[in-house]
Amino acid sequence: MRKKKAIPYLFILPWIIGFLVFTLGPLILSFIMSFYDWPITSEPTFVGFGNYIRMFTQDKQFFKSLVISLKYAAIFVPLNMIIALFLAMLITQPVRGVKVFRTIFYIPAVISGVAVSIIWGWILNSDYGVLNYLLSLLGIEGPKWLVDPAWALLAVIIASAFGVGTMMLIFYTDIKNIPIDLYEAASLDGASPAKQFFSITLPIITPTILFNLITSIISSFQQVTLVMLLTGGGPLKSTYFYGLYTYNNAFKHHKLGYASANAWVMFIIILALTALVFKSSSAWVFYETEAKNGGAKKARKKRGNKS
């Protein structure tokens, strides 16, 4: 019996080892490092909360990068979800060749961040970029996307929205699981497609919206690769995201302890935003089990009133 009970744990042992070595271990080590002045080339020195005090009282770039990341998240998260949901609705339509479009929409999600940066560097180039060329055909002079501080953040947001394929498939899977009977009944009642979307589709997929919302918030604060290769944090640090700020503190300025403190502040901010989203979810997330329980309670109440 002991051997049989141990077999499932043997199967998940590789994952447990990977979690301890590559996730939990570095997490604990980074927390310890955040209380040290930890240069790469010399011995670490314990400074207590010195890194955190310096971050909030002396480092102006900390607040600037945090504001830039918040602006990015405020635009990127809703835009990303709207595009993903729109594409998911498109590929659920019964048209010829929909599988081809499904593949085309998903391909950008499996391309590496370096390749995406190179592609969008070509597209957004102000001299020979494809986007400015298309705008010139309409008689519009395209902006200097990557060298103008007024446009650089928007350029990064546009490039980031290129990889919505994974979120699109998550929405698509949930939408395909909605019973067709609900739409048929709504059609018989004269509901338009827009009415069906807002009355049937949207309420049912709200748990998936909650999941995608949280993952989008997390990924928006962890954006490093794209902005590093596309703009390098410029021009004039207009795209110097918090993730890039933390990365540079660690591997460019060799302040591992200070960068660890930066990372833990990011963790607390993400945790607070996630908790806020979860707190608000009771007002807008629809769960099927809650609906069934609510229906059963109403039925019992109705029978009680009759009796």
Coordinates of C-alpha atoms in Angstrom, one line a residue, residues 9-135:
Y9 CA 4.5 11.3 -6.1
L10 CA 7.2 9.7 -8.2
F11 CA 5.5 11.0 -11.3
I12 CA 5.3 14.6 -10.1
L13 CA 8.8 14.4 -8.5
P14 CA 10.5 16.1 -11.6
W15 CA 8.1 19.0 -11.3
I16 CA 8.6 19.3 -7.5
I17 CA 12.4 19.3 -8.0
G18 CA 12.1 21.9 -10.7
F19 CA 9.8 24.1 -8.6
L20 CA 12.2 23.9 -5.6
V21 CA 15.3 24.6 -7.7
F22 CA 14.1 27.2 -10.2
T23 CA 11.1 28.9 -8.4
L24 CA 11.0 28.6 -4.7
G25 CA 14.7 28.6 -4.1
P26 CA 15.4 31.8 -6.2
L27 CA 12.4 33.4 -4.6
I28 CA 13.7 32.9 -1.1
L29 CA 17.2 33.9 -2.1
S30 CA 16.1 37.1 -3.7
F31 CA 14.2 38.0 -0.6
I32 CA 17.3 37.5 1.5
M33 CA 19.4 39.4 -1.0
S34 CA 17.1 42.4 -0.8
F35 CA 18.4 43.1 2.6
Y36 CA 22.1 43.2 1.4
D37 CA 24.3 45.4 -0.6
W38 CA 25.2 42.6 -2.9
P39 CA 27.7 43.5 -5.7
I40 CA 28.8 40.8 -8.1
T41 CA 32.5 41.3 -7.6
S42 CA 32.8 41.6 -3.8
E43 CA 31.4 40.3 -0.6
P44 CA 27.7 41.2 0.3
T45 CA 27.1 43.6 3.2
F46 CA 23.9 43.5 5.3
V47 CA 22.1 46.8 5.1
G48 CA 18.6 45.9 6.5
F49 CA 15.9 48.0 4.9
G50 CA 18.5 50.3 3.3
N51 CA 17.7 49.2 -0.2
Y52 CA 13.9 49.9 0.3
I53 CA 14.5 53.2 2.0
R54 CA 16.8 54.3 -0.8
M55 CA 14.3 53.2 -3.4
F56 CA 11.5 55.3 -1.9
T57 CA 13.4 58.3 -0.8
Q58 CA 16.4 58.8 -3.2
D59 CA 15.8 57.0 -6.4
K60 CA 13.7 59.2 -8.7
Q61 CA 13.9 56.7 -11.5
F62 CA 12.0 54.2 -9.4
F63 CA 8.8 56.3 -9.4
K64 CA 9.2 57.3 -13.1
S65 CA 9.6 53.6 -14.2
L66 CA 6.6 52.6 -12.0
V67 CA 4.4 55.3 -13.6
I68 CA 5.5 54.2 -17.1
S69 CA 4.6 50.6 -16.3
L70 CA 1.2 51.6 -14.8
K71 CA 0.4 53.6 -18.0
Y72 CA 1.5 50.7 -20.1
A73 CA -0.7 48.3 -18.1
A74 CA -3.7 50.6 -18.1
I75 CA -3.7 50.6 -22.0
F76 CA -2.2 47.2 -22.8
V77 CA -4.4 45.0 -20.5
P78 CA -7.9 46.1 -21.8
L79 CA -6.6 46.4 -25.4
N80 CA -5.0 42.9 -25.3
M81 CA -8.2 41.4 -23.9
I82 CA -10.5 43.1 -26.4
I83 CA -8.4 42.0 -29.4
A84 CA -8.2 38.4 -28.0
L85 CA -11.9 38.2 -27.4
F86 CA -12.7 39.7 -30.8
L87 CA -10.4 37.2 -32.6
A88 CA -11.9 34.4 -30.5
M89 CA -15.4 35.3 -31.6
L90 CA -14.2 35.5 -35.3
I91 CA -12.8 31.9 -35.2
T92 CA -16.0 30.5 -33.7
Q93 CA -17.9 31.5 -36.8
P94 CA -18.8 28.6 -39.1
V95 CA -17.0 29.8 -42.2
R96 CA -14.7 28.0 -44.7
G97 CA -11.0 28.1 -43.8
V98 CA -11.6 29.1 -40.1
K99 CA -8.9 26.6 -39.0
V100 CA -6.3 28.4 -41.2
F101 CA -7.2 31.7 -39.6
R102 CA -7.0 30.1 -36.2
T103 CA -3.5 29.0 -36.9
I104 CA -2.5 32.4 -38.4
F105 CA -3.8 34.3 -35.3
Y106 CA -2.0 31.9 -33.0
I107 CA 1.4 31.8 -34.7
P108 CA 2.7 35.1 -33.2
A109 CA 2.3 33.6 -29.7
V110 CA 4.9 31.0 -30.3
I111 CA 7.5 33.3 -31.9
S112 CA 10.3 34.3 -29.5
G113 CA 10.4 37.7 -28.1
V114 CA 13.7 38.5 -29.9
A115 CA 12.1 37.7 -33.3
V116 CA 9.0 39.7 -32.4
S117 CA 11.2 42.7 -31.6
I118 CA 13.1 42.4 -34.9
I119 CA 9.8 42.2 -36.9
W120 CA 8.3 45.2 -35.2
G121 CA 11.5 47.1 -35.4
W122 CA 11.2 46.8 -39.2
I123 CA 7.5 47.6 -39.2
L124 CA 7.8 50.7 -37.0
N125 CA 11.0 52.1 -38.5
S126 CA 10.3 55.7 -39.3
D127 CA 12.5 55.7 -42.5
Y128 CA 11.6 52.4 -44.3
G129 CA 8.9 50.9 -42.0
V130 CA 5.9 49.1 -43.4
L131 CA 3.4 50.9 -41.2
N132 CA 4.6 54.4 -42.2
Y133 CA 4.6 53.3 -45.9
L134 CA 1.0 52.2 -45.6
L135 CA 0.1 55.5 -44.0

